[in-house]
């Protein structure tokens, strides 16, 4: 690394972390002003507010704002260098524009790697604490149950639940079917299925059990209570708010595989979150290239024009990301494509700006 690389890298990282610290300070102040009444009504301790909520609030929002402020940081200090004729001096001394990009790419690598580690392994456990705090003291809500659940709990064993009540921890209108190949060999229907955490048994109430010995012969058993072991837990029927945000990458992959094996199809949000954790850090490279290419020339509008164009492009990227992921959740678009398509589009924009940048 040359002195000029260290100089630009210091400006890049210094501007980025200063901007992030500034916006987080403002966010904490506004968030506290909004939630102060909830804190007072719940009589929550100051220690819990600081360490259970804001201590986990700050890294979550810092990582959320990272792509935006990478772009703004590059635009700001590069534009300032351009209007102080530093870019002209660097290029006129035989440094190519491509070589000038090196400290920017290095800075984007540092920030992108830091963002990936935070988003994949550090923030998910912190999010669990933060969301539990919000549910208990701010939202005052419980996790909600799912309806019309079909799942495979073992090879050839399928379960259907009409509704899971999270308030009562009860499966209403429960049925279980066991197949050998394509032949149904046993079916149990019950009005309710209740989990007993002490024994890990499920208690079926008002049940009817049918064993199919042959197409002509059935053994029917009825009763009020039946204890049985099933490869499922009450947590499989609960939909916690933003549950995917509390999972590490390994947990996300395992959860999606388990849900698919059980025949559950509504895993798009989990797949979107998984792909977003890779796409968001990668966007630091694209936005850095765009920022340098855009801000390295002098224009009549001055630094304000560069910053204005940079903010507009940043919010366009965020809007594009929101719209594309909506198609994955509500439409038929593959989650990986919905998450990565803004990066694909902005790679083209970055290439065009790089081509037009002064060399």
mmCIF file of C-alpha atoms in Angstrom:
data_model
loop_
_atom_site.group_PDB
_atom_site.id
_atom_site.type_symbol
_atom_site.label_atom_id
_atom_site.label_comp_id
_atom_site.label_asym_id
_atom_site.label_seq_id
_atom_site.Cartn_x
_atom_site.Cartn_y
_atom_site.Cartn_z
ATOM 1 C CA UNK A 1 0.000 0.000 0.000
ATOM 2 C CA UNK A 2 1.158 3.510 -0.864
ATOM 3 C CA UNK A 3 0.710 6.601 1.250
ATOM 4 C CA UNK A 4 -2.114 7.735 -1.010
ATOM 5 C CA UNK A 5 -3.919 4.396 -0.381
ATOM 6 C CA UNK A 6 -3.658 4.842 3.380
ATOM 7 C CA UNK A 7 -4.802 8.459 3.032
ATOM 8 C CA UNK A 8 -7.922 7.529 1.036
ATOM 9 C CA UNK A 9 -8.667 4.484 3.215
ATOM 10 C CA UNK A 10 -8.538 6.589 6.380
ATOM 11 C CA UNK A 11 -10.899 9.115 4.828
ATOM 12 C CA UNK A 12 -13.237 6.345 3.670
ATOM 13 C CA UNK A 13 -13.461 4.498 6.993
ATOM 14 C CA UNK A 14 -13.379 7.671 9.082
ATOM 15 C CA UNK A 15 -16.232 9.284 7.131
ATOM 16 C CA UNK A 16 -18.268 6.078 7.149
ATOM 17 C CA UNK A 17 -18.006 5.419 10.897
ATOM 18 C CA UNK A 18 -18.608 9.092 11.710
ATOM 19 C CA UNK A 19 -21.766 9.120 9.560
ATOM 20 C CA UNK A 20 -23.003 5.852 11.090
ATOM 21 C CA UNK A 21 -22.357 7.131 14.622
ATOM 22 C CA UNK A 22 -24.192 10.358 13.840
ATOM 23 C CA UNK A 23 -27.303 8.702 12.393
ATOM 24 C CA UNK A 24 -27.401 6.136 15.212
ATOM 25 C CA UNK A 25 -27.243 8.886 17.827
ATOM 26 C CA UNK A 26 -30.167 10.623 16.151
ATOM 27 C CA UNK A 27 -32.067 7.328 15.818
ATOM 28 C CA UNK A 28 -31.609 6.483 19.512
ATOM 29 C CA UNK A 29 -32.818 9.937 20.572
ATOM 30 C CA UNK A 30 -35.939 9.754 18.387
ATOM 31 C CA UNK A 31 -36.636 6.137 19.354
ATOM 32 C CA UNK A 32 -36.346 6.958 23.040
ATOM 33 C CA UNK A 33 -38.651 9.968 22.634
ATOM 34 C CA UNK A 34 -41.206 7.738 20.902
ATOM 35 C CA UNK A 35 -41.068 4.911 23.447
ATOM 36 C CA UNK A 36 -40.526 6.796 26.708
ATOM 37 C CA UNK A 37 -44.217 6.467 27.620
ATOM 38 C CA UNK A 38 -44.075 2.678 27.087
ATOM 39 C CA UNK A 39 -40.992 2.442 29.284
ATOM 40 C CA UNK A 40 -42.675 4.412 32.064
ATOM 41 C CA UNK A 41 -45.963 2.501 31.822
ATOM 42 C CA UNK A 42 -44.177 -0.843 31.958
ATOM 43 C CA UNK A 43 -41.958 0.262 34.868
ATOM 44 C CA UNK A 44 -38.995 -1.379 33.151
ATOM 45 C CA UNK A 45 -35.591 -0.856 34.759
ATOM 46 C CA UNK A 46 -33.063 1.503 33.180
ATOM 47 C CA UNK A 47 -30.511 -1.317 33.104
ATOM 48 C CA UNK A 48 -32.847 -3.442 30.988
ATOM 49 C CA UNK A 49 -33.559 -0.548 28.620
ATOM 50 C CA UNK A 50 -29.856 0.023 28.026
ATOM 51 C CA UNK A 51 -28.499 -3.523 27.903
ATOM 52 C CA UNK A 52 -31.482 -5.537 26.637
ATOM 53 C CA UNK A 53 -32.843 -3.029 24.146
ATOM 54 C CA UNK A 54 -30.471 -0.253 23.029
ATOM 55 C CA UNK A 55 -27.347 -2.369 23.379
ATOM 56 C CA UNK A 56 -28.917 -4.657 20.727
ATOM 57 C CA UNK A 57 -30.760 -1.871 18.862
ATOM 58 C CA UNK A 58 -27.528 -0.093 17.825
ATOM 59 C CA UNK A 59 -25.745 -2.943 15.930
ATOM 60 C CA UNK A 60 -28.998 -3.930 14.194
ATOM 61 C CA UNK A 61 -29.615 -0.470 12.752
ATOM 62 C CA UNK A 62 -25.918 0.124 12.075
ATOM 63 C CA UNK A 63 -25.888 -2.948 9.847
ATOM 64 C CA UNK A 64 -29.193 -1.934 8.272
ATOM 65 C CA UNK A 65 -27.835 1.479 7.258
ATOM 66 C CA UNK A 66 -24.421 0.206 6.097
ATOM 67 C CA UNK A 67 -25.027 0.104 2.277
ATOM 68 C CA UNK A 68 -26.605 3.558 2.320
ATOM 69 C CA UNK A 69 -23.816 5.174 4.313
ATOM 70 C CA UNK A 70 -21.040 3.461 2.384
ATOM 71 C CA UNK A 71 -22.343 5.274 -0.670
ATOM 72 C CA UNK A 72 -22.854 8.591 1.098
ATOM 73 C CA UNK A 73 -19.392 8.414 2.720
ATOM 74 C CA UNK A 74 -17.681 7.752 -0.629
ATOM 75 C CA UNK A 75 -19.661 10.527 -2.323
ATOM 76 C CA UNK A 76 -18.883 13.030 0.449
ATOM 77 C CA UNK A 77 -15.119 12.685 0.855
ATOM 78 C CA UNK A 78 -14.398 11.937 -2.835
ATOM 79 C CA UNK A 79 -16.344 15.013 -3.897
ATOM 80 C CA UNK A 80 -14.391 17.056 -1.376
ATOM 81 C CA UNK A 81 -11.114 15.676 -2.774
ATOM 82 C CA UNK A 82 -12.250 16.513 -6.299
ATOM 83 C CA UNK A 83 -13.063 20.161 -5.444
ATOM 84 C CA UNK A 84 -9.717 20.518 -3.700
ATOM 85 C CA UNK A 85 -8.089 19.269 -6.950
ATOM 86 C CA UNK A 86 -6.646 16.222 -5.151
ATOM 87 C CA UNK A 87 -8.144 13.779 -7.684
ATOM 88 C CA UNK A 88 -6.622 15.797 -10.553
ATOM 89 C CA UNK A 89 -3.224 15.805 -8.810
ATOM 90 C CA UNK A 90 -3.345 12.022 -8.288
ATOM 91 C CA UNK A 91 -4.316 11.253 -11.895
ATOM 92 C CA UNK A 92 -1.837 13.749 -13.360
ATOM 93 C CA UNK A 93 1.026 12.002 -11.513
ATOM 94 C CA UNK A 94 0.552 8.830 -13.504
ATOM 95 C CA UNK A 95 -1.898 7.000 -11.206
ATOM 96 C CA UNK A 96 -4.608 5.366 -13.307
ATOM 97 C CA UNK A 97 -8.248 5.642 -12.326
ATOM 98 C CA UNK A 98 -8.305 1.873 -11.997
ATOM 99 C CA UNK A 99 -5.389 2.025 -9.531
ATOM 100 C CA UNK A 100 -7.165 4.829 -7.680
ATOM 101 C CA UNK A 101 -10.021 2.405 -7.018
ATOM 102 C CA UNK A 102 -7.806 0.083 -4.920
ATOM 103 C CA UNK A 103 -8.239 1.780 -1.495
ATOM 104 C CA UNK A 104 -11.975 2.138 -2.159
ATOM 105 C CA UNK A 105 -12.317 -1.591 -2.901
ATOM 106 C CA UNK A 106 -10.201 -2.381 0.163
ATOM 107 C CA UNK A 107 -12.427 -0.169 2.331
ATOM 108 C CA UNK A 108 -15.564 -1.784 0.870
ATOM 109 C CA UNK A 109 -14.052 -5.228 1.630
ATOM 110 C CA UNK A 110 -13.411 -4.295 5.262
ATOM 111 C CA UNK A 111 -16.905 -2.837 5.744
ATOM 112 C CA UNK A 112 -18.627 -5.620 3.771
ATOM 113 C CA UNK A 113 -16.855 -8.370 5.731
ATOM 114 C CA UNK A 114 -17.647 -6.655 9.011
ATOM 115 C CA UNK A 115 -21.297 -6.295 7.949
ATOM 116 C CA UNK A 116 -21.532 -9.963 6.916
ATOM 117 C CA UNK A 117 -20.139 -11.263 10.216
ATOM 118 C CA UNK A 118 -22.427 -8.944 12.182
ATOM 119 C CA UNK A 119 -25.553 -9.799 10.194
ATOM 120 C CA UNK A 120 -24.945 -13.554 10.068
ATOM 121 C CA UNK A 121 -23.622 -14.418 13.522
ATOM 122 C CA UNK A 122 -23.617 -11.487 15.973
ATOM 123 C CA UNK A 123 -26.878 -9.634 15.380
ATOM 124 C CA UNK A 124 -29.330 -12.641 15.283
ATOM 125 C CA UNK A 125 -28.825 -13.568 18.988
ATOM 126 C CA UNK A 126 -28.988 -9.859 19.858
ATOM 127 C CA UNK A 127 -32.222 -9.544 17.864
ATOM 128 C CA UNK A 128 -33.838 -12.266 19.961
ATOM 129 C CA UNK A 129 -33.209 -10.258 23.125
ATOM 130 C CA UNK A 130 -34.352 -7.023 21.465
ATOM 131 C CA UNK A 131 -37.557 -8.511 20.019
ATOM 132 C CA UNK A 132 -38.415 -10.233 23.311
ATOM 133 C CA UNK A 133 -38.005 -6.880 25.044
ATOM 134 C CA UNK A 134 -40.249 -5.155 22.477
ATOM 135 C CA UNK A 135 -42.934 -7.839 22.739
ATOM 136 C CA UNK A 136 -42.921 -7.672 26.529
ATOM 137 C CA UNK A 137 -42.654 -3.957 27.262
ATOM 138 C CA UNK A 138 -43.505 -2.035 24.061
ATOM 139 C CA UNK A 139 -45.756 -4.020 21.732
ATOM 140 C CA UNK A 140 -47.243 -6.063 24.593
ATOM 141 C CA UNK A 141 -48.024 -8.856 22.169
ATOM 142 C CA UNK A 142 -47.586 -12.599 22.125
ATOM 143 C CA UNK A 143 -46.467 -14.744 19.262
ATOM 144 C CA UNK A 144 -49.322 -15.740 16.971
ATOM 145 C CA UNK A 145 -50.380 -19.178 15.863
ATOM 146 C CA UNK A 146 -50.635 -20.542 12.343
ATOM 147 C CA UNK A 147 -53.720 -21.809 10.519
ATOM 148 C CA UNK A 148 -54.279 -24.664 8.058
ATOM 149 C CA UNK A 149 -50.945 -26.350 8.694
ATOM 150 C CA UNK A 150 -49.852 -29.340 6.629
ATOM 151 C CA UNK A 151 -46.498 -30.879 7.475
ATOM 152 C CA UNK A 152 -44.526 -34.096 7.231
ATOM 153 C CA UNK A 153 -43.041 -34.993 10.607
ATOM 154 C CA UNK A 154 -41.472 -38.330 9.627
ATOM 155 C CA UNK A 155 -41.113 -40.327 6.400
ATOM 156 C CA UNK A 156 -44.641 -41.312 5.435
ATOM 157 C CA UNK A 157 -46.211 -39.521 8.421
ATOM 158 C CA UNK A 158 -48.260 -36.378 7.748
ATOM 159 C CA UNK A 159 -50.013 -34.017 10.144
ATOM 160 C CA UNK A 160 -52.806 -31.519 9.558
ATOM 161 C CA UNK A 161 -53.868 -28.847 12.057
ATOM 162 C CA UNK A 162 -56.742 -26.495 11.349
ATOM 163 C CA UNK A 163 -55.584 -23.891 13.858
ATOM 164 C CA UNK A 164 -52.934 -23.567 16.517
ATOM 165 C CA UNK A 165 -53.934 -21.366 19.457
ATOM 166 C CA UNK A 166 -50.853 -19.711 20.958
ATOM 167 C CA UNK A 167 -52.900 -18.501 23.940
ATOM 168 C CA UNK A 168 -53.933 -22.037 24.910
ATOM 169 C CA UNK A 169 -51.015 -23.956 23.313
ATOM 170 C CA UNK A 170 -53.540 -26.286 21.690
ATOM 171 C CA UNK A 171 -53.867 -27.745 18.176
ATOM 172 C CA UNK A 172 -57.532 -27.655 17.117
ATOM 173 C CA UNK A 173 -58.909 -30.266 14.672
ATOM 174 C CA UNK A 174 -55.801 -32.400 14.589
ATOM 175 C CA UNK A 175 -55.266 -35.334 12.225
ATOM 176 C CA UNK A 176 -52.348 -37.679 11.578
ATOM 177 C CA UNK A 177 -51.936 -40.028 8.609
ATOM 178 C CA UNK A 178 -49.353 -42.792 8.170
ATOM 179 C CA UNK A 179 -48.558 -44.201 4.727
ATOM 180 C CA UNK A 180 -46.594 -47.153 3.432
ATOM 181 C CA UNK A 181 -45.753 -46.183 -0.103
ATOM 182 C CA UNK A 182 -49.044 -44.902 -1.488
ATOM 183 C CA UNK A 183 -51.228 -46.917 0.866
ATOM 184 C CA UNK A 184 -52.839 -45.320 3.908
ATOM 185 C CA UNK A 185 -52.375 -47.684 6.847
ATOM 186 C CA UNK A 186 -53.466 -45.555 9.814
ATOM 187 C CA UNK A 187 -55.272 -42.307 10.534
ATOM 188 C CA UNK A 188 -55.967 -40.543 13.827
ATOM 189 C CA UNK A 189 -58.384 -37.637 14.139
ATOM 190 C CA UNK A 190 -58.761 -35.633 17.329
ATOM 191 C CA UNK A 191 -60.632 -32.544 18.405
ATOM 192 C CA UNK A 192 -57.559 -31.208 20.203
ATOM 193 C CA UNK A 193 -53.867 -32.056 20.616
ATOM 194 C CA UNK A 194 -52.130 -30.710 23.740
ATOM 195 C CA UNK A 195 -48.384 -30.872 24.383
ATOM 196 C CA UNK A 196 -47.120 -31.947 27.808
ATOM 197 C CA UNK A 197 -43.624 -30.428 28.324
ATOM 198 C CA UNK A 198 -42.882 -32.648 31.341
ATOM 199 C CA UNK A 199 -43.302 -35.943 29.528
ATOM 200 C CA UNK A 200 -42.802 -34.672 25.924
ATOM 201 C CA UNK A 201 -46.071 -36.464 25.051
ATOM 202 C CA UNK A 202 -48.920 -35.105 22.969
ATOM 203 C CA UNK A 203 -52.343 -35.763 24.473
ATOM 204 C CA UNK A 204 -55.098 -36.267 21.894
ATOM 205 C CA UNK A 205 -58.611 -35.457 23.118
ATOM 206 C CA UNK A 206 -61.809 -36.937 21.646
ATOM 207 C CA UNK A 207 -59.850 -39.044 19.199
ATOM 208 C CA UNK A 208 -60.794 -41.609 16.563
ATOM 209 C CA UNK A 209 -58.109 -44.039 15.386
ATOM 210 C CA UNK A 210 -58.536 -46.051 12.170
ATOM 211 C CA UNK A 211 -56.137 -48.851 11.228
ATOM 212 C CA UNK A 212 -56.527 -50.067 7.641
ATOM 213 C CA UNK A 213 -55.747 -53.797 7.626
ATOM 214 C CA UNK A 214 -57.062 -54.249 4.074
ATOM 215 C CA UNK A 215 -59.401 -52.335 1.757
ATOM 216 C CA UNK A 216 -62.320 -54.191 3.357
ATOM 217 C CA UNK A 217 -61.127 -54.345 6.993
ATOM 218 C CA UNK A 218 -60.651 -51.407 9.381
ATOM 219 C CA UNK A 219 -60.036 -51.379 13.111
ATOM 220 C CA UNK A 220 -61.656 -48.309 14.675
ATOM 221 C CA UNK A 221 -60.741 -47.178 18.176
ATOM 222 C CA UNK A 222 -62.333 -44.202 19.956
ATOM 223 C CA UNK A 223 -61.588 -42.565 23.272
ATOM 224 C CA UNK A 224 -61.349 -39.386 25.290
ATOM 225 C CA UNK A 225 -57.576 -39.244 25.834
ATOM 226 C CA UNK A 226 -54.568 -40.756 24.058
ATOM 227 C CA UNK A 227 -50.939 -40.022 24.917
ATOM 228 C CA UNK A 228 -48.496 -40.382 22.034
ATOM 229 C CA UNK A 229 -45.018 -39.234 20.984
ATOM 230 C CA UNK A 230 -44.761 -37.154 17.802
ATOM 231 C CA UNK A 231 -41.769 -35.614 16.073
ATOM 232 C CA UNK A 232 -43.018 -32.050 16.465
ATOM 233 C CA UNK A 233 -43.002 -29.250 19.037
ATOM 234 C CA UNK A 234 -45.350 -26.334 19.816
ATOM 235 C CA UNK A 235 -42.716 -23.971 18.394
ATOM 236 C CA UNK A 236 -43.344 -25.496 14.956
ATOM 237 C CA UNK A 237 -46.828 -23.956 14.992
ATOM 238 C CA UNK A 238 -45.913 -20.480 16.188
ATOM 239 C CA UNK A 239 -45.150 -17.484 14.006
ATOM 240 C CA UNK A 240 -43.037 -15.104 16.024
ATOM 241 C CA UNK A 241 -42.679 -11.588 14.676
ATOM 242 C CA UNK A 242 -39.560 -11.415 12.481
ATOM 243 C CA UNK A 243 -38.493 -14.830 13.753
ATOM 244 C CA UNK A 244 -35.967 -15.180 10.904
ATOM 245 C CA UNK A 245 -34.020 -12.183 12.242
ATOM 246 C CA UNK A 246 -33.076 -14.220 15.337
ATOM 247 C CA UNK A 247 -31.438 -17.054 13.362
ATOM 248 C CA UNK A 248 -27.811 -17.376 12.344
ATOM 249 C CA UNK A 249 -27.035 -18.528 8.793
ATOM 250 C CA UNK A 250 -26.641 -22.127 9.897
ATOM 251 C CA UNK A 251 -29.946 -22.035 11.776
ATOM 252 C CA UNK A 252 -31.700 -20.491 8.759
ATOM 253 C CA UNK A 253 -30.434 -23.228 6.434
ATOM 254 C CA UNK A 254 -31.408 -25.983 8.870
ATOM 255 C CA UNK A 255 -34.847 -24.475 9.493
ATOM 256 C CA UNK A 256 -35.636 -24.169 5.769
ATOM 257 C CA UNK A 257 -34.570 -27.784 5.172
ATOM 258 C CA UNK A 258 -36.725 -29.038 8.044
ATOM 259 C CA UNK A 259 -39.758 -27.073 6.870
ATOM 260 C CA UNK A 260 -39.402 -28.351 3.318
ATOM 261 C CA UNK A 261 -39.103 -31.943 4.539
ATOM 262 C CA UNK A 262 -42.300 -31.428 6.487
ATOM 263 C CA UNK A 263 -44.082 -30.034 3.429
ATOM 264 C CA UNK A 264 -44.370 -26.462 4.726
ATOM 265 C CA UNK A 265 -44.180 -24.061 1.785
ATOM 266 C CA UNK A 266 -44.173 -20.595 3.368
ATOM 267 C CA UNK A 267 -40.392 -20.248 3.794
ATOM 268 C CA UNK A 268 -39.860 -17.348 1.363
ATOM 269 C CA UNK A 269 -39.163 -14.812 4.122
ATOM 270 C CA UNK A 270 -36.455 -17.058 5.564
ATOM 271 C CA UNK A 271 -34.829 -17.553 2.167
ATOM 272 C CA UNK A 272 -34.988 -13.813 1.483
ATOM 273 C CA UNK A 273 -33.264 -13.102 4.792
ATOM 274 C CA UNK A 274 -30.576 -15.693 4.042
ATOM 275 C CA UNK A 275 -29.778 -14.269 0.596
ATOM 276 C CA UNK A 276 -29.982 -10.684 1.849
ATOM 277 C CA UNK A 277 -27.139 -11.366 4.294
ATOM 278 C CA UNK A 278 -24.891 -12.072 1.317
ATOM 279 C CA UNK A 279 -26.279 -9.485 -1.094
ATOM 280 C CA UNK A 280 -26.159 -6.526 1.301
ATOM 281 C CA UNK A 281 -22.401 -6.712 2.051
ATOM 282 C CA UNK A 282 -21.714 -7.236 -1.659
ATOM 283 C CA UNK A 283 -23.578 -4.018 -2.432
ATOM 284 C CA UNK A 284 -20.788 -2.115 -0.642
ATOM 285 C CA UNK A 285 -18.521 -2.819 -3.632
ATOM 286 C CA UNK A 286 -21.100 -1.703 -6.198
ATOM 287 C CA UNK A 287 -22.014 1.478 -4.336
ATOM 288 C CA UNK A 288 -18.355 2.328 -3.735
ATOM 289 C CA UNK A 289 -17.576 2.095 -7.459
ATOM 290 C CA UNK A 290 -20.635 4.201 -8.241
ATOM 291 C CA UNK A 291 -19.677 6.778 -5.618
ATOM 292 C CA UNK A 292 -16.085 7.202 -6.849
ATOM 293 C CA UNK A 293 -17.122 7.359 -10.492
ATOM 294 C CA UNK A 294 -19.810 9.923 -9.767
ATOM 295 C CA UNK A 295 -17.945 12.199 -7.346
ATOM 296 C CA UNK A 296 -14.453 12.229 -8.885
ATOM 297 C CA UNK A 297 -15.207 15.009 -11.389
ATOM 298 C CA UNK A 298 -16.016 18.640 -10.772
ATOM 299 C CA UNK A 299 -19.493 19.762 -11.806
ATOM 300 C CA UNK A 300 -21.164 23.144 -11.741
ATOM 301 C CA UNK A 301 -23.573 22.180 -8.971
ATOM 302 C CA UNK A 302 -20.710 21.588 -6.548
ATOM 303 C CA UNK A 303 -20.534 19.029 -3.743
ATOM 304 C CA UNK A 304 -24.241 19.462 -2.977
ATOM 305 C CA UNK A 305 -25.157 18.087 -6.398
ATOM 306 C CA UNK A 306 -22.984 15.005 -5.835
ATOM 307 C CA UNK A 307 -24.518 14.358 -2.424
ATOM 308 C CA UNK A 308 -28.037 14.918 -3.751
ATOM 309 C CA UNK A 309 -27.528 12.509 -6.652
ATOM 310 C CA UNK A 310 -25.896 10.013 -4.273
ATOM 311 C CA UNK A 311 -28.820 10.083 -1.835
ATOM 312 C CA UNK A 312 -31.299 9.733 -4.715
ATOM 313 C CA UNK A 313 -29.461 6.679 -6.077
ATOM 314 C CA UNK A 314 -29.206 5.171 -2.586
ATOM 315 C CA UNK A 315 -32.920 5.453 -1.943
ATOM 316 C CA UNK A 316 -33.619 4.119 -5.446
ATOM 317 C CA UNK A 317 -31.549 1.055 -4.557
ATOM 318 C CA UNK A 318 -33.404 0.575 -1.253
ATOM 319 C CA UNK A 319 -36.796 1.034 -2.960
ATOM 320 C CA UNK A 320 -35.818 -1.421 -5.675
ATOM 321 C CA UNK A 321 -34.779 -3.953 -3.018
ATOM 322 C CA UNK A 322 -38.111 -3.566 -1.187
ATOM 323 C CA UNK A 323 -40.190 -3.966 -4.346
ATOM 324 C CA UNK A 324 -38.260 -6.989 -5.610
ATOM 325 C CA UNK A 325 -38.497 -8.864 -2.295
ATOM 326 C CA UNK A 326 -42.246 -8.215 -2.242
ATOM 327 C CA UNK A 327 -42.530 -10.157 -5.507
ATOM 328 C CA UNK A 328 -40.772 -13.092 -3.851
ATOM 329 C CA UNK A 329 -43.118 -13.092 -0.843
ATOM 330 C CA UNK A 330 -46.374 -12.473 -2.703
ATOM 331 C CA UNK A 331 -45.499 -13.664 -6.195
ATOM 332 C CA UNK A 332 -43.599 -16.435 -7.910
ATOM 333 C CA UNK A 333 -40.138 -14.856 -8.127
ATOM 334 C CA UNK A 334 -37.316 -17.013 -6.684
ATOM 335 C CA UNK A 335 -36.067 -15.470 -3.407
ATOM 336 C CA UNK A 336 -32.410 -15.416 -4.528
ATOM 337 C CA UNK A 337 -33.308 -13.561 -7.728
ATOM 338 C CA UNK A 338 -35.554 -11.083 -5.906
ATOM 339 C CA UNK A 339 -32.747 -10.218 -3.482
ATOM 340 C CA UNK A 340 -29.911 -10.084 -6.023
ATOM 341 C CA UNK A 341 -31.659 -8.363 -8.933
ATOM 342 C CA UNK A 342 -31.059 -4.823 -7.508
ATOM 343 C CA UNK A 343 -27.338 -5.661 -7.359
ATOM 344 C CA UNK A 344 -27.411 -6.963 -10.939
ATOM 345 C CA UNK A 345 -29.102 -3.786 -12.163
ATOM 346 C CA UNK A 346 -26.807 -1.471 -10.215
ATOM 347 C CA UNK A 347 -23.715 -3.348 -11.455
ATOM 348 C CA UNK A 348 -24.711 -2.119 -14.904
ATOM 349 C CA UNK A 349 -25.199 1.430 -13.562
ATOM 350 C CA UNK A 350 -21.825 1.260 -11.790
ATOM 351 C CA UNK A 351 -20.156 0.039 -14.996
ATOM 352 C CA UNK A 352 -21.660 2.919 -16.958
ATOM 353 C CA UNK A 353 -20.552 5.526 -14.397
ATOM 354 C CA UNK A 354 -17.064 3.988 -14.254
ATOM 355 C CA UNK A 355 -16.833 4.175 -18.044
ATOM 356 C CA UNK A 356 -17.864 7.847 -18.013
ATOM 357 C CA UNK A 357 -15.598 8.808 -15.102
ATOM 358 C CA UNK A 358 -12.568 11.039 -15.878
ATOM 359 C CA UNK A 359 -9.491 8.904 -16.454
#
